[in-house]
XYZ file of C-alpha atoms in Angstrom:
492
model
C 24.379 18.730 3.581
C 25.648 14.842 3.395
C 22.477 12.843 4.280
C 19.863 14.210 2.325
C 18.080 10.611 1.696
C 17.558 10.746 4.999
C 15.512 13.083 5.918
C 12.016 13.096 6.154
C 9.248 14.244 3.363
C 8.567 17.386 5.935
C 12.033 18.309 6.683
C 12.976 18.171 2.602
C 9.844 20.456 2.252
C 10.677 22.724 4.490
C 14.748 22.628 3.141
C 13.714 23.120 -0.340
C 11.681 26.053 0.534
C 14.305 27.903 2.857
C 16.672 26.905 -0.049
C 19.212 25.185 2.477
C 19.483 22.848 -1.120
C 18.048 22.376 -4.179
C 15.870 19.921 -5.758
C 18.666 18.902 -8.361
C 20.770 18.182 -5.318
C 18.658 16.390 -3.128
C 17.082 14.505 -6.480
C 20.967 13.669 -7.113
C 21.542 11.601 -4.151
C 18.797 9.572 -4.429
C 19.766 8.787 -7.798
C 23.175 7.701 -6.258
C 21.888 5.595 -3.154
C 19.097 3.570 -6.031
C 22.235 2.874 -8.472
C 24.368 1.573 -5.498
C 21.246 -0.156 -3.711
C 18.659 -0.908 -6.282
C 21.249 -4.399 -7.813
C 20.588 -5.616 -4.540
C 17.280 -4.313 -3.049
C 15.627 -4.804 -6.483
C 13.307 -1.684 -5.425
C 12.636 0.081 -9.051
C 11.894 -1.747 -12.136
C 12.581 1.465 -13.953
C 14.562 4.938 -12.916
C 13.497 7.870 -14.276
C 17.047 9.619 -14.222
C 16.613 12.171 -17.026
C 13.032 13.027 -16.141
C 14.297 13.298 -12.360
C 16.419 16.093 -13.453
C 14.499 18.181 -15.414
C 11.605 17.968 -12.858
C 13.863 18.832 -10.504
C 15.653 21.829 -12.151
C 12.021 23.030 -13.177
C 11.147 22.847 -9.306
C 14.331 25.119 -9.074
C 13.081 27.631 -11.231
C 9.986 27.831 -9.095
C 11.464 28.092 -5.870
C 13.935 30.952 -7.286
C 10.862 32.839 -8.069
C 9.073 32.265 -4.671
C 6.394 30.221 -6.302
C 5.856 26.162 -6.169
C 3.453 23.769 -4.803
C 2.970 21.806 -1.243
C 5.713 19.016 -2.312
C 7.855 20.907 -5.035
C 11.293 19.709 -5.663
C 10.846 16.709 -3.243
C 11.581 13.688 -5.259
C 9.049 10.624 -4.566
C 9.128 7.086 -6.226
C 5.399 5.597 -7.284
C 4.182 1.999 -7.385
C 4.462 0.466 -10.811
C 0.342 0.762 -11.358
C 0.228 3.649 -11.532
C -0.084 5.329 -15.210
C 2.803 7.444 -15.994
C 2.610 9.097 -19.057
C 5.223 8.164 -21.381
C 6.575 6.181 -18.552
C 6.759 2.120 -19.238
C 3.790 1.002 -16.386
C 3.602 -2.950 -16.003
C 1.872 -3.321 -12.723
C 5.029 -6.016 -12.087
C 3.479 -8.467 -14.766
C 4.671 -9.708 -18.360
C 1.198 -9.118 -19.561
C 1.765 -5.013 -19.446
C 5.933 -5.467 -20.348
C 6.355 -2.575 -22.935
C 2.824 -0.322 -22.330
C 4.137 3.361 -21.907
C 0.658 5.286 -21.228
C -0.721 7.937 -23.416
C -2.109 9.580 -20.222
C -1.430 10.512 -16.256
C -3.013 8.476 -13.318
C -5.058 11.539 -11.248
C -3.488 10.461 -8.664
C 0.545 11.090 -10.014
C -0.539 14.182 -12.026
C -2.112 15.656 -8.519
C 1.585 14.708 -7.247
C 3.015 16.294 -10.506
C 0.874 19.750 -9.670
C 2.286 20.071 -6.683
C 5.925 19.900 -7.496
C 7.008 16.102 -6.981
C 10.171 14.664 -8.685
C 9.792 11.034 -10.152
C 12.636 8.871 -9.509
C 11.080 5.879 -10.767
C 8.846 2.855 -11.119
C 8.601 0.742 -8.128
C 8.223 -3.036 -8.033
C 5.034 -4.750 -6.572
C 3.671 -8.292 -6.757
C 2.143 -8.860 -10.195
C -1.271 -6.638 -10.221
C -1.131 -6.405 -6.794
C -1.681 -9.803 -5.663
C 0.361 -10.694 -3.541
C 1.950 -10.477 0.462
C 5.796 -11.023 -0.423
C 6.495 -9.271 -3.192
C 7.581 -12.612 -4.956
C 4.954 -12.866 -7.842
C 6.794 -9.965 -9.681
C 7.713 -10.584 -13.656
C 11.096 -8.587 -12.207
C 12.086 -10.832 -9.535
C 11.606 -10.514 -5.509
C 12.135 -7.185 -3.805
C 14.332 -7.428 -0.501
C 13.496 -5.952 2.444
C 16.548 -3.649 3.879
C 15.820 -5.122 7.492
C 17.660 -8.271 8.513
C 17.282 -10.457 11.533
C 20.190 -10.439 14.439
C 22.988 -12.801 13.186
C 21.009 -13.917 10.176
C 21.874 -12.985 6.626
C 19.122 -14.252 4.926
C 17.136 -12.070 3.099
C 13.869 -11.053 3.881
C 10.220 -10.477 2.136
C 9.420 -6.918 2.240
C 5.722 -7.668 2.367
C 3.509 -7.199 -0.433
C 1.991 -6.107 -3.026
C 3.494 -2.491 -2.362
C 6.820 -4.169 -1.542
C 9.074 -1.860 -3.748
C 7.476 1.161 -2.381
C 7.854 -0.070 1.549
C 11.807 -1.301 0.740
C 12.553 2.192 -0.911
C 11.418 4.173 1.843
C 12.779 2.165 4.421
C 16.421 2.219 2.756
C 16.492 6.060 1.713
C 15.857 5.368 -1.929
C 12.426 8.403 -2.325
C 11.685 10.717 0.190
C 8.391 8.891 0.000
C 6.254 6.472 -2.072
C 2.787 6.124 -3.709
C 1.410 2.357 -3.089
C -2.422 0.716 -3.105
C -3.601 -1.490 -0.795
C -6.822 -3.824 -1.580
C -6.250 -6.444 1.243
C -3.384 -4.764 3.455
C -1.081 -3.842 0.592
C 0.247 -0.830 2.010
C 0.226 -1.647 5.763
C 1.045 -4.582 5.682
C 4.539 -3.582 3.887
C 4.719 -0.641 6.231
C 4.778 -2.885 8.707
C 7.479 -5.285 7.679
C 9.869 -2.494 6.884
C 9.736 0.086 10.007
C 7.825 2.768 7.861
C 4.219 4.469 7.986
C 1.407 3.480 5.479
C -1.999 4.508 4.926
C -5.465 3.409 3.165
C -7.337 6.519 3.143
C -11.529 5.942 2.942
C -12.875 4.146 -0.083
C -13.393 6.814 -2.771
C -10.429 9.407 -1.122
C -8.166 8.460 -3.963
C -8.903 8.552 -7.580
C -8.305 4.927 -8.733
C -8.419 6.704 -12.693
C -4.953 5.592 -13.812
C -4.575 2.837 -12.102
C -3.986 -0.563 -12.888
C -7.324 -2.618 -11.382
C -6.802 -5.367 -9.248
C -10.251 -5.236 -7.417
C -12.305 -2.391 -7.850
C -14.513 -2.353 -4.637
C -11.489 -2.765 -2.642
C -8.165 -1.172 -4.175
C -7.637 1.987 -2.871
C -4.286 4.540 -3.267
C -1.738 5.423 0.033
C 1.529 6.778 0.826
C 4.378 4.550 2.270
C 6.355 7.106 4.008
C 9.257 7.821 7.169
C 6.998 9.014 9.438
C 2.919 9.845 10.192
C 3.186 13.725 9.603
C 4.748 13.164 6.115
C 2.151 10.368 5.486
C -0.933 13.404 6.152
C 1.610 15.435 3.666
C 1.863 13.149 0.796
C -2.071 12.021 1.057
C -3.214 15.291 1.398
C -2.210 15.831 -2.256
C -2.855 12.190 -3.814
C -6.851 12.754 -2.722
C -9.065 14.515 -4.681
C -12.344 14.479 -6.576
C -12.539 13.039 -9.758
C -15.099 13.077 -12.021
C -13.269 10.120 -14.393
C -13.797 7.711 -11.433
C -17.521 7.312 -10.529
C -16.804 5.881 -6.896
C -14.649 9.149 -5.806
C -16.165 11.011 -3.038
C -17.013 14.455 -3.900
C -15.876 15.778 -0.503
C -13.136 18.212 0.841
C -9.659 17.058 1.738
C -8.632 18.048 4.974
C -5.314 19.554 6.384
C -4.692 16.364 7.706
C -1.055 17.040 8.599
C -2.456 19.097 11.273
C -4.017 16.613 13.228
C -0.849 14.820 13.685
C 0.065 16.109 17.421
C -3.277 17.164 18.311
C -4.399 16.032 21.840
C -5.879 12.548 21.939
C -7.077 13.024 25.600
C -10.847 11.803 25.651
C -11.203 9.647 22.639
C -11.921 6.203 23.154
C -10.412 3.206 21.456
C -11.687 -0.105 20.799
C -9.658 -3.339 21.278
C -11.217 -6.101 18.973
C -11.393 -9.511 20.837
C -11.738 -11.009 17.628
C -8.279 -9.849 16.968
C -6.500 -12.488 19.357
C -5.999 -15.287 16.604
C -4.314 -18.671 16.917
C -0.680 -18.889 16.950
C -0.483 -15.176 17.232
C 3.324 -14.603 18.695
C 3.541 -13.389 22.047
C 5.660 -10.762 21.152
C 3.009 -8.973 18.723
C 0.300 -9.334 22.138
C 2.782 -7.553 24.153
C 2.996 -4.965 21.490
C -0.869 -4.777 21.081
C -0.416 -4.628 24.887
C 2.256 -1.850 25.005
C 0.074 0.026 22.014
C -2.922 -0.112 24.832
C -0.994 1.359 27.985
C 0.450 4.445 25.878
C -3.395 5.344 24.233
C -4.214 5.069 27.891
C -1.646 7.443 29.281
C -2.150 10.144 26.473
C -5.676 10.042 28.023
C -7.313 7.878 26.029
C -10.222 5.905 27.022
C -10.116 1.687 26.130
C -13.333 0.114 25.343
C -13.124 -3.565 24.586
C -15.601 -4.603 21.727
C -16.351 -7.318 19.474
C -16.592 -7.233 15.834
C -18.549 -10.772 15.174
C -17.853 -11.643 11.867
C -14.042 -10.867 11.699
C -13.502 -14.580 11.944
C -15.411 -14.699 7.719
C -13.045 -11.568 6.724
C -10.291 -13.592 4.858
C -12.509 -16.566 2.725
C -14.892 -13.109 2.325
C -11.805 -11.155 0.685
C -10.431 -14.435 -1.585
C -13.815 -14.787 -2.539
C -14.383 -11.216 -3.685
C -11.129 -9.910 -4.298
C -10.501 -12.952 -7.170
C -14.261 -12.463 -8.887
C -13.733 -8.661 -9.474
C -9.899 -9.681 -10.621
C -11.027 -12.024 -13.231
C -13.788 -10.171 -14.373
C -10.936 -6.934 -14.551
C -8.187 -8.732 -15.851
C -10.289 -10.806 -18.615
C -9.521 -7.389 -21.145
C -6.028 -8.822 -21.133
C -6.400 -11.186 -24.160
C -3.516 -10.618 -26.559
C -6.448 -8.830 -28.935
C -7.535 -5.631 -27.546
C -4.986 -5.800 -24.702
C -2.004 -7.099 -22.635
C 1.000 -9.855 -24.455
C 0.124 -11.844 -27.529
C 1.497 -14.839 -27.787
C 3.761 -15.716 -31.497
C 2.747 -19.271 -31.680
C -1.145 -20.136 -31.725
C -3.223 -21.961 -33.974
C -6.400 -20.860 -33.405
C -8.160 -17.810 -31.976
C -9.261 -19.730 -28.715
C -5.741 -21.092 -28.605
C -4.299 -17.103 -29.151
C -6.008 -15.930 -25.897
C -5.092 -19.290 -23.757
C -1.047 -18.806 -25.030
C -1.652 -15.434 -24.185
C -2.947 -15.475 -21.021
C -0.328 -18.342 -20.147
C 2.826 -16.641 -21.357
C 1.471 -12.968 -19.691
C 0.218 -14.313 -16.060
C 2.675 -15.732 -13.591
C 0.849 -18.596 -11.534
C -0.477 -16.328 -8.453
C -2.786 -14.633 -11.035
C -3.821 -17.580 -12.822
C -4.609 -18.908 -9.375
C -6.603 -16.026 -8.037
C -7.946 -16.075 -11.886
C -9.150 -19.560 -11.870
C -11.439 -19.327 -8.268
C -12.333 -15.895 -9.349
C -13.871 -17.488 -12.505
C -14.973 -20.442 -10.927
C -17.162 -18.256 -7.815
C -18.456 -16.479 -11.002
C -19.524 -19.069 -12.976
C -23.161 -20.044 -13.488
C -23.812 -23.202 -10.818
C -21.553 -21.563 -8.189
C -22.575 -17.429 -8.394
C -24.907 -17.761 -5.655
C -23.546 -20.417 -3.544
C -20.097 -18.313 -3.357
C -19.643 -14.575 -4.714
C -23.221 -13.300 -3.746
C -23.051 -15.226 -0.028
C -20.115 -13.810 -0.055
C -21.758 -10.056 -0.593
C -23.815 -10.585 1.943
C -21.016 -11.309 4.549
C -19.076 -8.771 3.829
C -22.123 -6.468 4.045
C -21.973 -7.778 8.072
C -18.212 -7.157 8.219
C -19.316 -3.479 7.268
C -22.527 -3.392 9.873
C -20.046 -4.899 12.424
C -17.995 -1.688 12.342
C -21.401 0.526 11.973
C -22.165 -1.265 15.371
C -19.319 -0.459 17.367
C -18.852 3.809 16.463
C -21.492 5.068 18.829
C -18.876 3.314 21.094
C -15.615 4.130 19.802
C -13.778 6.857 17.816
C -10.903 4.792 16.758
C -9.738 0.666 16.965
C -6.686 -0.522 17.932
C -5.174 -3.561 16.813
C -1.799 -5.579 15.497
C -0.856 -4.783 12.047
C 0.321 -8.447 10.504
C 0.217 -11.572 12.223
C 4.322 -11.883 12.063
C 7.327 -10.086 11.188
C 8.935 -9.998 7.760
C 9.612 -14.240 6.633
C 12.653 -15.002 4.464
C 12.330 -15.091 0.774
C 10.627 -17.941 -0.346
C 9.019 -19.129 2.934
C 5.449 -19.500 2.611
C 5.908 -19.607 -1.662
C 4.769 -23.133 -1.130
C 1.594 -22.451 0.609
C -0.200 -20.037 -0.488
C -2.845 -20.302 2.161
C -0.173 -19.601 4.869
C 0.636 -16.604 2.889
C -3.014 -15.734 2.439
C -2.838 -15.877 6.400
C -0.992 -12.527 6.789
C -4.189 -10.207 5.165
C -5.637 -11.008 8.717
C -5.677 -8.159 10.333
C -6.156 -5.779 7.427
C -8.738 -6.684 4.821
C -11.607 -5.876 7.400
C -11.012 -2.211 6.298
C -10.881 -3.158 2.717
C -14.358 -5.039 2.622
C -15.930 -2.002 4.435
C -14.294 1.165 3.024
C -13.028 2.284 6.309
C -9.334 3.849 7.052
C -6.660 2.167 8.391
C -2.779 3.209 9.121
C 0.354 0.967 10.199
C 2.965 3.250 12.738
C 6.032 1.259 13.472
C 6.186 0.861 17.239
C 8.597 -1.599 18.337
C 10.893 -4.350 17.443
C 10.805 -7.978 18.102
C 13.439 -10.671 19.566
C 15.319 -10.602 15.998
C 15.464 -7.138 16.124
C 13.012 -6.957 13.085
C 9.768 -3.668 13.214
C 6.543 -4.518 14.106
C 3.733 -2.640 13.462
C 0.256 -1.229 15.195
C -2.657 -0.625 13.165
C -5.172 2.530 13.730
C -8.778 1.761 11.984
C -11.180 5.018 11.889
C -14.544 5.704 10.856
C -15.648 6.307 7.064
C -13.849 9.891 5.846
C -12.684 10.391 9.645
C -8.548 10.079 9.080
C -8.169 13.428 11.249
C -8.820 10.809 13.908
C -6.302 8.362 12.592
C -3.742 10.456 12.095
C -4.716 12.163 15.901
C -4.007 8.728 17.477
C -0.979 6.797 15.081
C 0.773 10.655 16.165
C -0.035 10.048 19.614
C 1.635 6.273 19.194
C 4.614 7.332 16.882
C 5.423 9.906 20.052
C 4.979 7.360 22.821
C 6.392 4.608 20.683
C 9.890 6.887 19.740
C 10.754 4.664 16.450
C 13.311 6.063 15.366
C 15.767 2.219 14.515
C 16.668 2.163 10.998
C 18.111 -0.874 8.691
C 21.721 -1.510 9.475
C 22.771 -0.924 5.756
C 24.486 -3.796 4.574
C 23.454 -3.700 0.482
């Protein structure tokens, strides 16, 4: 069999198991398409070659014997924060350059138990903050997509850019990402592919390398919505070594994805409609509407008040928790130290300098400053508050509604270096997806169309609190209607 990357998560499964190939093949070509891609696409900052093969050979030996787990032998690439034991983890910043972890993230070793193959480390904006995927110590990832008669290279989306361009160029069957703003879906989005944020607490966030603790929260990036139920049906579990993990069951959530959606009503946000939004993403939000409404769904239109606070909410709360996570990063006890100080005060400063790239000092600096002693009130605990009525708005509107339906990002992917300059503008494209962050709540991104420049847009599906059956229910029923099936012309 010739095009092995390009099958999906299921259909490798399901190959693997009927032994129509073998793990060392399949984990083979992938090798092959990153070292021919990867120069270019700039996916992995590490490739786990060696490892890759012995995982895969042991997966092998497992099959042979009629044994194995729910993903053995299928060979997966994870975000670069999550721990990997003996595996370099940098979380994309100077500051980790060179830590190899003693220990296993839960939510790898859960991927590890089941069979997965590690190809590699995938690049992301540095600690997560980001929407381009241009704040990483390794350089930009670019996204496999281009626009019609335009060779410029495009932003993947961020922070889980490597995992999103990977996926989408048949580098991994699948990824691992996080998303604490819209970092999966957002990426998902830009690149044709499905992500999910499961519920707050779902994931295990043991292992991984904090950005925001109240908000970051573990996915898949994968080909399609059944392999996305697959591949987060074994990242989810319990854990005792993360006190905000839900001690509740995981479902079989890849068997919602085909189930009837006839009945269930969906909410349409007006709030949603923002200035400038393109026509072409209305039409979509449009298009998204009609299909839920021939697979028998019901449309309610509702309001969620306090959408319009969501973003200054998030940069308010999302840079606090940063600075108070990231302050263990002071060339001491953690992170770079700097050669040349000349005092202790001036060993943290050079070390902090030299380690951060300027998007973290900047979400640093107003995370400190909404901390600090005159401004803790005015700023981070109004700020509580609000988000505490983003939550209540959602509370408000479930008697009502089983699932809402709205646009994924505000645009399609930008070129490289666009919106660098503004960081506000950038800021801008967390619009439709932090909502779900500040209250806990689910959210997926299906690819369901393309725009004038032949580039994917997205839909997003937001759920209830530990409800995904429901999400995965009705991003199936749009993947179906929707029939995505375009692909990057491959050009790298």
């Amino acid at each position: 069999m010739s095009d092995l990357t390009k099958l999906t998560l299921a259909d490798a499964v399901d190959g693997l198991r009927t032994k129509q190939f073998s793990s060392e093949e399949i984990t083979k070509a992938f090798l092959g398409e990153i070292e021919a891609a990867n120069p270019t696409l700039n996916a992995y900052v590490e490739v786990t070659g060696e490892k890759a093969l012995e995982q895969a050979r042991a997966s092998d030996d497992r099959i042979a014997k009629g044994e194995g787990g729910d993903l053995e032998g299928a060979p997966l690439g994870i975000k670069d924060l999550f721990c990997t034991e003996g595996v370099q983890t940098t979380a994309g910043s100077n500051m980790l350059r060179g830590f190899v972890p003693p220990y296993e993230s839960t939510v790898t070793a859960n991927l590890w138990r089941d069979g997965a193959v590690m190809l590699g480390k995938l690049n992301m904006d540095e600690f997560a903050m980001g929407s381009a995927n241009e704040t990483s110590a390794f350089g930009p990832v670019v996204n496999p997509w281009k626009a019609n008669g335009d060779d410029a290279q495009l932003t993947p989306g961020g922070s889980s850019g490597g995992s999103a361009a990977a996926v989408a160029a048949d580098l991994c069957l699948a990824a691992t990402a996080s998303d604490t703003g819209g970092s999966i879906r957002q990426p998902a989005a830009f690149t044709g592919t499905v992500g999910i944020k499961p519920t707050y607490g779902r994931a295990s966030r043991f292992g991984m390398v904090a950005f925001a603790s109240s908000l970051d929260q573990a996915g898949p990036i994968t080909k399609t919505v059944k392999d996305s139920a697959i591949l987060l049906n074994s990242m989810c579990s319990f854990d005792t070594k993360d006190s905000t993990s839900l001690d509740v069951p995981t479902p079989d959530w890849a068997a919602s994805v085909g189930q009837s959606v006839k009945g269930l009503r969906i909410g349409v946000p007006a709030e949603y409609v923002v200035d400038g939004m393109p026509e072409e993403i209305k039409a979509l939000w449009a298009q998204g509407v009609e299909w839920l409404k021939a697979a028998g769904c019901e449309i309610v239109e509702i309001s969620l008040p306090h959408t319009k606070y969501a973003l200054p909410t998030y940069y308010i709360v999302a840079p606090a928790e940063a600075s108070s996570n990231l302050a263990r990063y002071d060339g001491m006890r953690f992170g770079h130290r700097a050669e040349d100080f000349s005092s202790l005060d001036d060993l943290y400063a050079a070390s902090r300098a030299e380690g951060f790239g300027k998007e973290v000092q900047r979400r640093l600096t107003i995370g400190a400053y909404v901390l600090s002693a005159g401004f803790y009130d005015a700023y981070y605990v109004r700020a509580l508050k609000v988000r505490r009525r983003i939550a209540e708005d959602f509370d408000n509107v479930w008697g009502k509604v089983d699932a809402i339906l709205t646009p994924s990002t505000p645009s399609a992917a930008f070129k490289l270096g666009d919106k660098q300059i503004d960081p506000l503008t950038m800021y801008l494209n967390d619009v439709f997806t932090v909502t779900t962050n500040l209250a806990g709540l689910p959210g997926i991104s299906v690819p369901a169309g393309l725009d004038a420049n032949g580039l994917p847009l997205g839909l997003q599906v937001i759920g209830k609190a530990l409800d995904e059956e429901t999400v995965f229910k009705v991003a199936g029923a749009i993947e179906d209607s929707a029939g995505f099936v375009s692909k990057p012309a491959k050009w790298w």
